[in-house]
Tab-separated table of C-alpha atoms in Angstrom:
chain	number	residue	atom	x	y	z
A	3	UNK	CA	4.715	8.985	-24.283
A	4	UNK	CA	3.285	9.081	-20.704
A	5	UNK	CA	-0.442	8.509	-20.070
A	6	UNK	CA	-2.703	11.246	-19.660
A	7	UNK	CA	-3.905	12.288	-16.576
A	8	UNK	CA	-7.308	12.815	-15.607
A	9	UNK	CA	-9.240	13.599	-12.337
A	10	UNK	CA	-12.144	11.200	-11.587
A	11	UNK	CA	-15.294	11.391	-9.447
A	12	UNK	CA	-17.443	8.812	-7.435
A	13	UNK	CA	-19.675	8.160	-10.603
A	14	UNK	CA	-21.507	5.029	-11.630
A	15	UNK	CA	-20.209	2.498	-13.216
A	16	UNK	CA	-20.567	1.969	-17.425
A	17	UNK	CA	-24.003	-0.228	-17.042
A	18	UNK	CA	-23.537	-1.440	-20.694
A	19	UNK	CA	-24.795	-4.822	-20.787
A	20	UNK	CA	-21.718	-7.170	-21.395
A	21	UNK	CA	-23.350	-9.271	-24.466
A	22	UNK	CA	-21.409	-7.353	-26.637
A	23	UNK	CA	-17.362	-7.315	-27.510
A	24	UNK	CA	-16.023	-4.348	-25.656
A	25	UNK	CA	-13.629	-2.300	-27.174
A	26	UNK	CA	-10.123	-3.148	-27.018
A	27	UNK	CA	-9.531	0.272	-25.928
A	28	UNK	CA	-12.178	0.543	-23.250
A	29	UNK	CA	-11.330	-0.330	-19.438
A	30	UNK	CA	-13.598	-3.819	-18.348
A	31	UNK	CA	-16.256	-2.724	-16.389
A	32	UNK	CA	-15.284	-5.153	-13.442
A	33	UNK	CA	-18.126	-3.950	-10.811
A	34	UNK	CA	-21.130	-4.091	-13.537
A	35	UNK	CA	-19.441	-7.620	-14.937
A	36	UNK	CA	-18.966	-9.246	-11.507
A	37	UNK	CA	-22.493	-7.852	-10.704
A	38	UNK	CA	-24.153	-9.652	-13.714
A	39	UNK	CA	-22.283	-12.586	-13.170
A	40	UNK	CA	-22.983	-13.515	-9.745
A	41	UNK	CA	-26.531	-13.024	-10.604
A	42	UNK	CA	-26.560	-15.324	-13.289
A	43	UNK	CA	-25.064	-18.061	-11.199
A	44	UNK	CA	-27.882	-17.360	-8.517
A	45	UNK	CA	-27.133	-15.200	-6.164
A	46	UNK	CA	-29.161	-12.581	-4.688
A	47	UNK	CA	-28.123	-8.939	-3.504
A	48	UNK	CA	-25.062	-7.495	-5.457
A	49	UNK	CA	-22.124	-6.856	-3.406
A	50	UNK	CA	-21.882	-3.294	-2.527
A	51	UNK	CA	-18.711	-1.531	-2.812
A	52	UNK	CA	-17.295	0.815	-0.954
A	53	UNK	CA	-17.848	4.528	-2.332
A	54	UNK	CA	-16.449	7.480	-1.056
A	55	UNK	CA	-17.525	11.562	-1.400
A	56	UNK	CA	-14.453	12.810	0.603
A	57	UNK	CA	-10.976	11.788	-0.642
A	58	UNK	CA	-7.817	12.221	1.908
A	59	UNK	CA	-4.605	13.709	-0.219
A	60	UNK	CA	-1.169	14.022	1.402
A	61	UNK	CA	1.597	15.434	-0.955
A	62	UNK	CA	5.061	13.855	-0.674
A	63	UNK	CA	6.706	15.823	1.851
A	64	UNK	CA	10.277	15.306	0.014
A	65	UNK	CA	12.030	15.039	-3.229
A	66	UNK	CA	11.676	11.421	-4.668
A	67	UNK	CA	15.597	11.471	-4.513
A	68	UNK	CA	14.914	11.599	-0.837
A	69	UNK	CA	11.882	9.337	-0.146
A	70	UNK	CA	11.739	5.863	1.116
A	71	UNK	CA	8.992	3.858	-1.001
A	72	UNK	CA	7.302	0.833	0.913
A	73	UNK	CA	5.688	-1.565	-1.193
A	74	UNK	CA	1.814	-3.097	-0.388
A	75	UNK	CA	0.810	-6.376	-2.021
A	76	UNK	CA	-2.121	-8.423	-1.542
A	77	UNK	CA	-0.421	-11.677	-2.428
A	78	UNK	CA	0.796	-13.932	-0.051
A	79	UNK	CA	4.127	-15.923	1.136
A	80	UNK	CA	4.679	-19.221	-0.436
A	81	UNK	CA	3.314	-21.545	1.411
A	82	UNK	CA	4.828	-25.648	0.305
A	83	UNK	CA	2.573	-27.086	2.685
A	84	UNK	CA	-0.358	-25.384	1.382
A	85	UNK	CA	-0.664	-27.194	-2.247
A	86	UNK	CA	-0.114	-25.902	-5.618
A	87	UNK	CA	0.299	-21.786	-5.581
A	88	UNK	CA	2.811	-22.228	-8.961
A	89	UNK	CA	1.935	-20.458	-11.870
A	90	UNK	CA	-1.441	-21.414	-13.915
A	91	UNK	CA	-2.454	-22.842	-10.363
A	92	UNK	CA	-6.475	-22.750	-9.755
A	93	UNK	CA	-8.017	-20.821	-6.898
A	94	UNK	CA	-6.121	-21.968	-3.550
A	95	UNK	CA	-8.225	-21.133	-0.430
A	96	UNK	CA	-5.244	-23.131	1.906
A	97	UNK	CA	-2.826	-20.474	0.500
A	98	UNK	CA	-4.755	-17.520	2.054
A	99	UNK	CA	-3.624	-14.984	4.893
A	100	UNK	CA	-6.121	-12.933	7.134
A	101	UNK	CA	-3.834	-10.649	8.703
A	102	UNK	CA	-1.759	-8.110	7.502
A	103	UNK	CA	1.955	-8.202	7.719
A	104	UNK	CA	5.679	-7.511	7.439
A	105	UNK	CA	8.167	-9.615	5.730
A	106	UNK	CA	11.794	-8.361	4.937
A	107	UNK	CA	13.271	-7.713	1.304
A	108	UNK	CA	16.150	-9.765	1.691
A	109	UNK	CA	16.260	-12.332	1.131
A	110	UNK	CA	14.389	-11.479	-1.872
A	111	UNK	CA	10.303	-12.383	-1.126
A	112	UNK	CA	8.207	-15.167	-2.406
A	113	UNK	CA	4.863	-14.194	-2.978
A	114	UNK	CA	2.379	-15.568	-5.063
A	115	UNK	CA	-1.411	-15.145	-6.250
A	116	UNK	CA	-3.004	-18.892	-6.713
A	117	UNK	CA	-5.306	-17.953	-4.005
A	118	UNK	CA	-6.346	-14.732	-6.058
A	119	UNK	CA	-9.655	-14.253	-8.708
A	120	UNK	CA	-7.151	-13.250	-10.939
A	121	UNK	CA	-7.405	-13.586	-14.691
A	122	UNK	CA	-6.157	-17.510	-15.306
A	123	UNK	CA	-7.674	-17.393	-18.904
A	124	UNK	CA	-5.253	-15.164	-20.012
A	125	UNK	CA	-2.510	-14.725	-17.560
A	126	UNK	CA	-0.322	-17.386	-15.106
A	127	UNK	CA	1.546	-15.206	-12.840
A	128	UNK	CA	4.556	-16.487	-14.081
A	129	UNK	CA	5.989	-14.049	-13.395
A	130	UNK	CA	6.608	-12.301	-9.830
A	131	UNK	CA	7.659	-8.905	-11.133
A	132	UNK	CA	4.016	-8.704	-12.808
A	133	UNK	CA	2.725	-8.156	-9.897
A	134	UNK	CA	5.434	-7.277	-7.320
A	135	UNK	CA	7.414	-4.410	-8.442
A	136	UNK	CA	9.975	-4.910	-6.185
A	137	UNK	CA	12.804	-5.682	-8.731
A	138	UNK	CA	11.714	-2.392	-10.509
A	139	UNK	CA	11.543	-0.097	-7.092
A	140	UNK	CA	15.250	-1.418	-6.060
A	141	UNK	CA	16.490	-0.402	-9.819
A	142	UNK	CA	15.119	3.097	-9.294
A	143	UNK	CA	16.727	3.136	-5.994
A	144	UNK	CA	20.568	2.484	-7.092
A	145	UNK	CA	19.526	4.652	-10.292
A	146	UNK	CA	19.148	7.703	-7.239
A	147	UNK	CA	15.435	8.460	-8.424
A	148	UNK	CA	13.958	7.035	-4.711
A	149	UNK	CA	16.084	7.177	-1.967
A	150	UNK	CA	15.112	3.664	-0.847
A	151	UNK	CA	12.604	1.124	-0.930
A	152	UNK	CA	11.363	0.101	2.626
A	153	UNK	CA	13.494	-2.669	3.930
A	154	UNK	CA	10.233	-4.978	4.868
A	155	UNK	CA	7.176	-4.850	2.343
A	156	UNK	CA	3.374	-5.592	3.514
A	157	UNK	CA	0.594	-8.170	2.916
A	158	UNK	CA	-2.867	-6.741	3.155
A	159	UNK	CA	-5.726	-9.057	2.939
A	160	UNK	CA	-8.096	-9.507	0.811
A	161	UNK	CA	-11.005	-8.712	2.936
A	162	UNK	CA	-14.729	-8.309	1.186
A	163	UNK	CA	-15.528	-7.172	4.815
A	164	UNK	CA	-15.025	-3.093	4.657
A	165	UNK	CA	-15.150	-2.433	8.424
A	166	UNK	CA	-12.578	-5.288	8.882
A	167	UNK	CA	-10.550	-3.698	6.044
A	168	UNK	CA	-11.292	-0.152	7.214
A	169	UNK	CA	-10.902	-0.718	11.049
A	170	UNK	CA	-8.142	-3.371	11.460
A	171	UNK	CA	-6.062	-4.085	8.694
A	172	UNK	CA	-5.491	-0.570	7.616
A	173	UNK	CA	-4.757	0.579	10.886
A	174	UNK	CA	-1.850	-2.516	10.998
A	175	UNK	CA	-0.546	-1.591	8.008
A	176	UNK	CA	-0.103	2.251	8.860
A	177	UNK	CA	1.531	1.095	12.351
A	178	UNK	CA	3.918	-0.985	10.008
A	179	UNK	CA	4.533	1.680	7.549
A	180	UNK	CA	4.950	3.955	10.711
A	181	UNK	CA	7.680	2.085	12.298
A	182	UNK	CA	9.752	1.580	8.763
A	183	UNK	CA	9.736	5.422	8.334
A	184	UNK	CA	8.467	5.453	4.867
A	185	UNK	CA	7.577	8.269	3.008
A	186	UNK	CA	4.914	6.879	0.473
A	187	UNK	CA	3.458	3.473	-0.433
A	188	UNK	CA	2.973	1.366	-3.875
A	189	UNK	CA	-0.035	-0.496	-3.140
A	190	UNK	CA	-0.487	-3.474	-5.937
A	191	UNK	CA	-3.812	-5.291	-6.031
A	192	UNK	CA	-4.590	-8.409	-7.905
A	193	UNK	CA	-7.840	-9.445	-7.453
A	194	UNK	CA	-11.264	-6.986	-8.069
A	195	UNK	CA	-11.816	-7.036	-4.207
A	196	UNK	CA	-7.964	-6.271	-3.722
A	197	UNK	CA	-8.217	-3.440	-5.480
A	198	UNK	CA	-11.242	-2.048	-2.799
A	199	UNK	CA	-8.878	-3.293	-0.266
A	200	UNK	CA	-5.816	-1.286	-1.121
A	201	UNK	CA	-8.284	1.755	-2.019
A	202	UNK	CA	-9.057	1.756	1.368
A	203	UNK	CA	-5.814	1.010	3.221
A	204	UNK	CA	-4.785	4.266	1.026
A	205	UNK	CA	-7.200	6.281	2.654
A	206	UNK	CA	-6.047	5.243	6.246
A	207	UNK	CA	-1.884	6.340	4.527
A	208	UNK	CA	-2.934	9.581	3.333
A	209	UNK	CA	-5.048	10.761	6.509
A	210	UNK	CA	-1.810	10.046	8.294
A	211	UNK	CA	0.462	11.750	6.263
A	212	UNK	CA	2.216	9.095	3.887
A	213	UNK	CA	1.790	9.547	0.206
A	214	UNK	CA	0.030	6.643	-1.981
A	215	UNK	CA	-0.087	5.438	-5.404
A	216	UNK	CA	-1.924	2.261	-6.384
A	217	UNK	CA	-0.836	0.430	-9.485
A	218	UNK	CA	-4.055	-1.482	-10.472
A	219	UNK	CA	-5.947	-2.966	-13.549
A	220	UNK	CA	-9.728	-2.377	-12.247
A	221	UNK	CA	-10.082	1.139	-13.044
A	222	UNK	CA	-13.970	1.139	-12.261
A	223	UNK	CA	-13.354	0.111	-8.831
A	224	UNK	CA	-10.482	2.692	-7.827
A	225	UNK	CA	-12.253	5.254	-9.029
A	226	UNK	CA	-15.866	4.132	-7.528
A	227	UNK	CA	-14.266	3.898	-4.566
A	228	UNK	CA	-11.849	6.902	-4.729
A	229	UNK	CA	-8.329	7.134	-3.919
A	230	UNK	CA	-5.595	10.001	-4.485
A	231	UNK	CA	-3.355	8.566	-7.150
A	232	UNK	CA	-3.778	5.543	-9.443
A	233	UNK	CA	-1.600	4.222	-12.065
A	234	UNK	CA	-4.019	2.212	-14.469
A	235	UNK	CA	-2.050	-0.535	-16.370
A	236	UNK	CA	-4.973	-1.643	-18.519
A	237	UNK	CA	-4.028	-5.079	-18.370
A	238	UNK	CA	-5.520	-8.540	-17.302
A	239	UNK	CA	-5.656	-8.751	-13.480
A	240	UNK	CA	-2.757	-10.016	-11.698
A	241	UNK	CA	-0.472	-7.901	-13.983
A	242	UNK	CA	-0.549	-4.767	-12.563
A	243	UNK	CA	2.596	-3.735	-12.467
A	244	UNK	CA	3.336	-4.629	-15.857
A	245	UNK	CA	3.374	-6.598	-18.671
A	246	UNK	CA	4.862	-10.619	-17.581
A	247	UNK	CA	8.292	-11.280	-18.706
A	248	UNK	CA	8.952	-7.828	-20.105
A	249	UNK	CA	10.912	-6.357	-17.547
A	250	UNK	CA	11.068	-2.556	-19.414
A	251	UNK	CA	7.061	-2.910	-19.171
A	252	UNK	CA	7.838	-3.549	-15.583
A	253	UNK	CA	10.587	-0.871	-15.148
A	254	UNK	CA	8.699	1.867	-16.898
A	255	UNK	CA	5.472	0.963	-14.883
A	256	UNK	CA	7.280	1.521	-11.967
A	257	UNK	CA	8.551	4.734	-12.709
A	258	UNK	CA	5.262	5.757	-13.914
A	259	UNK	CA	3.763	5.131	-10.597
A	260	UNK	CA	6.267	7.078	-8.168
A	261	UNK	CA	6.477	10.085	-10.452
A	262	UNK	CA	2.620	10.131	-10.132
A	263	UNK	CA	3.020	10.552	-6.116
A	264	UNK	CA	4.418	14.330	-7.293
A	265	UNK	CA	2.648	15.406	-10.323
A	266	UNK	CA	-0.668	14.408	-8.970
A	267	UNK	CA	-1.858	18.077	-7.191
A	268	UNK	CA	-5.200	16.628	-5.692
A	269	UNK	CA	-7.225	13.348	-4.846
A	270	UNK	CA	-9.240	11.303	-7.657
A	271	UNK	CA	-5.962	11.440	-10.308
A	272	UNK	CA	-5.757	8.699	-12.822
A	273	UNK	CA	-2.778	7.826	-15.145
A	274	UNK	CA	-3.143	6.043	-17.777
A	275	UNK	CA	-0.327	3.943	-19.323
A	276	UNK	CA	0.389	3.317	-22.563
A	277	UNK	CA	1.324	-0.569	-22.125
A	278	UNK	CA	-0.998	-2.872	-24.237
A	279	UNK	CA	-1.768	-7.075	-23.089
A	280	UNK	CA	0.511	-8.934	-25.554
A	281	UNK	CA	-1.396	-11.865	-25.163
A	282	UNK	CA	-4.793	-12.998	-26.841
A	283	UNK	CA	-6.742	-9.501	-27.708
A	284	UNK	CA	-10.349	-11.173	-26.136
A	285	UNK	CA	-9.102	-11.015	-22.868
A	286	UNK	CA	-11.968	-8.279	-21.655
A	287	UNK	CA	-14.532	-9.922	-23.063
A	288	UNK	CA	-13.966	-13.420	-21.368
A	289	UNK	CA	-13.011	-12.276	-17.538
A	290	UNK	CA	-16.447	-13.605	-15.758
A	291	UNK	CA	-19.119	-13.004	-18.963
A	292	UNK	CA	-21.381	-15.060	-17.898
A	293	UNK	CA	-23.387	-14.825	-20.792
A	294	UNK	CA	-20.586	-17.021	-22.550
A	295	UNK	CA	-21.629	-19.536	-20.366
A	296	UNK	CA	-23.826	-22.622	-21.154
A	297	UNK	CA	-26.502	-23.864	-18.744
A	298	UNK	CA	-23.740	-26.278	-17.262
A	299	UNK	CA	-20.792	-24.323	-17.015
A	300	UNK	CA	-23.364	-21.908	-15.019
A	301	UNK	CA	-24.176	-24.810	-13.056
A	302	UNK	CA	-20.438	-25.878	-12.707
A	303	UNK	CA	-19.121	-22.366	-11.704
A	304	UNK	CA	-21.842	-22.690	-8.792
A	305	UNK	CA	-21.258	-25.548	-7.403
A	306	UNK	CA	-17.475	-24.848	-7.229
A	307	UNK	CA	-18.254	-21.434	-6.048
A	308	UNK	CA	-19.865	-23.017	-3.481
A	309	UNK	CA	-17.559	-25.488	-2.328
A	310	UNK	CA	-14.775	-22.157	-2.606
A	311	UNK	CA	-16.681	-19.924	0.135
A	312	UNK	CA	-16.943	-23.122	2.621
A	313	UNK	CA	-13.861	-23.689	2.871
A	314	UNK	CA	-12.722	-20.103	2.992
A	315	UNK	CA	-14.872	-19.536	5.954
A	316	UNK	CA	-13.170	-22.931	7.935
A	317	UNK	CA	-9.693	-21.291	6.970
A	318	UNK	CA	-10.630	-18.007	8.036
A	319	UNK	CA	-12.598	-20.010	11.172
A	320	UNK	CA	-9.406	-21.784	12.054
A	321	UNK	CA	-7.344	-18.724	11.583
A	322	UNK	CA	-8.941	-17.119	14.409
A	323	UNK	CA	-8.746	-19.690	17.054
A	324	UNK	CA	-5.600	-20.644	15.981
């Protein structure tokens, strides 16, 4: 059975405290969770996230049987000079990219997420097609449902600037999208900033005229921001386009997401699937709940938190002049 649809507004997040067990069955409040857990480790002035009131919507323009699909990730090319990105890696700053851009299909892509906040309690990325659908997209394109997949997919940063995100890499992206001729866009976040990233980028699509869909796991943070279409796999982060190592999870996800880009009829549409984690059932309760933490893990997280953001900024610093 498909996931229900539903239409959602730019509302406030679930402030529940995060103390308690959530509900297996309830989304992870990711904005109020991240919000309580930076504070705990110190910090001052919660992040603000983008919210929108006005919500661009473009209908596909063509049957799916005649679209081309391009692909958006937020994870980046293998890098082997760049230290461990494998699965189960720990955060990788050197692995990085600022700057959006183009790589072909074939030969098939090597992407991966050890530079992403994903979930590494519960999930590895061991699996590419977990969070790169492109395996699934090219089956639906020799099965005749899409027309084709894009021969290049894009990288779009993980920016927690909004302007930056907003006023230069969405514009890059559209002029890629642009010259590929595609007809609509999978956008696949990993992280909880990705998914304001992509959110965005899909505004700059669907003002242009290209159709988007985002497969993502951080429903509170699509919505709160507001896009046209989202596919929400409720499923640790870095797994949003389906379950690791199940490749029907994968395959059905995929179809899920590009029949949403014609039954959705107007902006702020959520479907939800039906997949379930396989793994350990705690998983929403242990993604950044701080109040799990003792006073030296607190202390720990800090410190390497710390350590994390310098040397982000002397990648990004050395990025620029490079």
């Amino acid at each position: 059975m498909l996931g229900p649809l539903s239409v959602a507004g730019c509302e406030a997040n679930d402030t529940r405290g995060d103390n308690v067990v959530l509900q297996n069955d309830q989304p992870v409040a990711y904005i109020e969770r991240i919000r309580n857990y930076y504070q705990i480790l110190g910090y001052g002035t919660p992040y603000e996230w983008a919210c929108h009131d006005d919500v661009p919507f473009a209908p596909l323009q063509k049957p799916l049987c005649a679209a081309r699909i391009g692909i958006v990730t937020t994870a980046a090319p293998f890098q082997p000079d760049k230290g461990d990105q494998g699965p189960g890696a720990p955060y990788n700053g050197g692995s990085k990219f600022f700057r959006v851009y183009a790589n072909p299909i074939d030969p098939f892509p090597d992407v991966r997420v050890a530079h992403i906040a994903i979930d590494r309690t519960h999930t590895t990325a061991s699996d590419i097609a977990s969070y790169f659908p492109l395996t699934a997209m090219m089956k639906l394109a020799e099965a005749g449902y899409i027309r084709s997949v894009s021969p290049r997919f894009y990288g779009l940063p993980t920016n927690r600037s909004q302007r930056t995100t907003r006023d230069i890499d969405s514009l890059a992206l559209l002029a890629y999208c642009q010259e590929d001729n595609v007809d609509a866009v999978v956008l696949v976040p990993n992280c909880p900033v990705c998914h304001q990233s992509v959110a965005i980028a899909a505004h700059c699509l669907e003002s242009a005229g290209i159709a988007t869909v985002i497969m993502g796991c951080a429903k509170d943070i699509i919505e709160y921001v507001g896009v046209p279409r989202l596919l929400f796999n409720d499923l640790p982060l870095g797994n949003a386009a389906g379950l690791p190592h199940d490749t029907d999870s994968q395959n059905f996800a995929a179809k899920l997401a590009v029949d949403l880009l014609v039954e959705a009829t107007a902006a702020r549409t959520t479907r939800h699937s039906p997949l379930v984690w396989s793994g350990a059932p705690d998983w929403k309760k242990d993604y950044s709940n701080a109040a799990l933490l003792s006073a030296e893990e607190i202390a720990e997280r800090r410190a390497e938190f710390d350590r994390v953001k310098a040397a982000a900024a002397a990648i990004k610093s050395a990025d620029k002049t490079g």
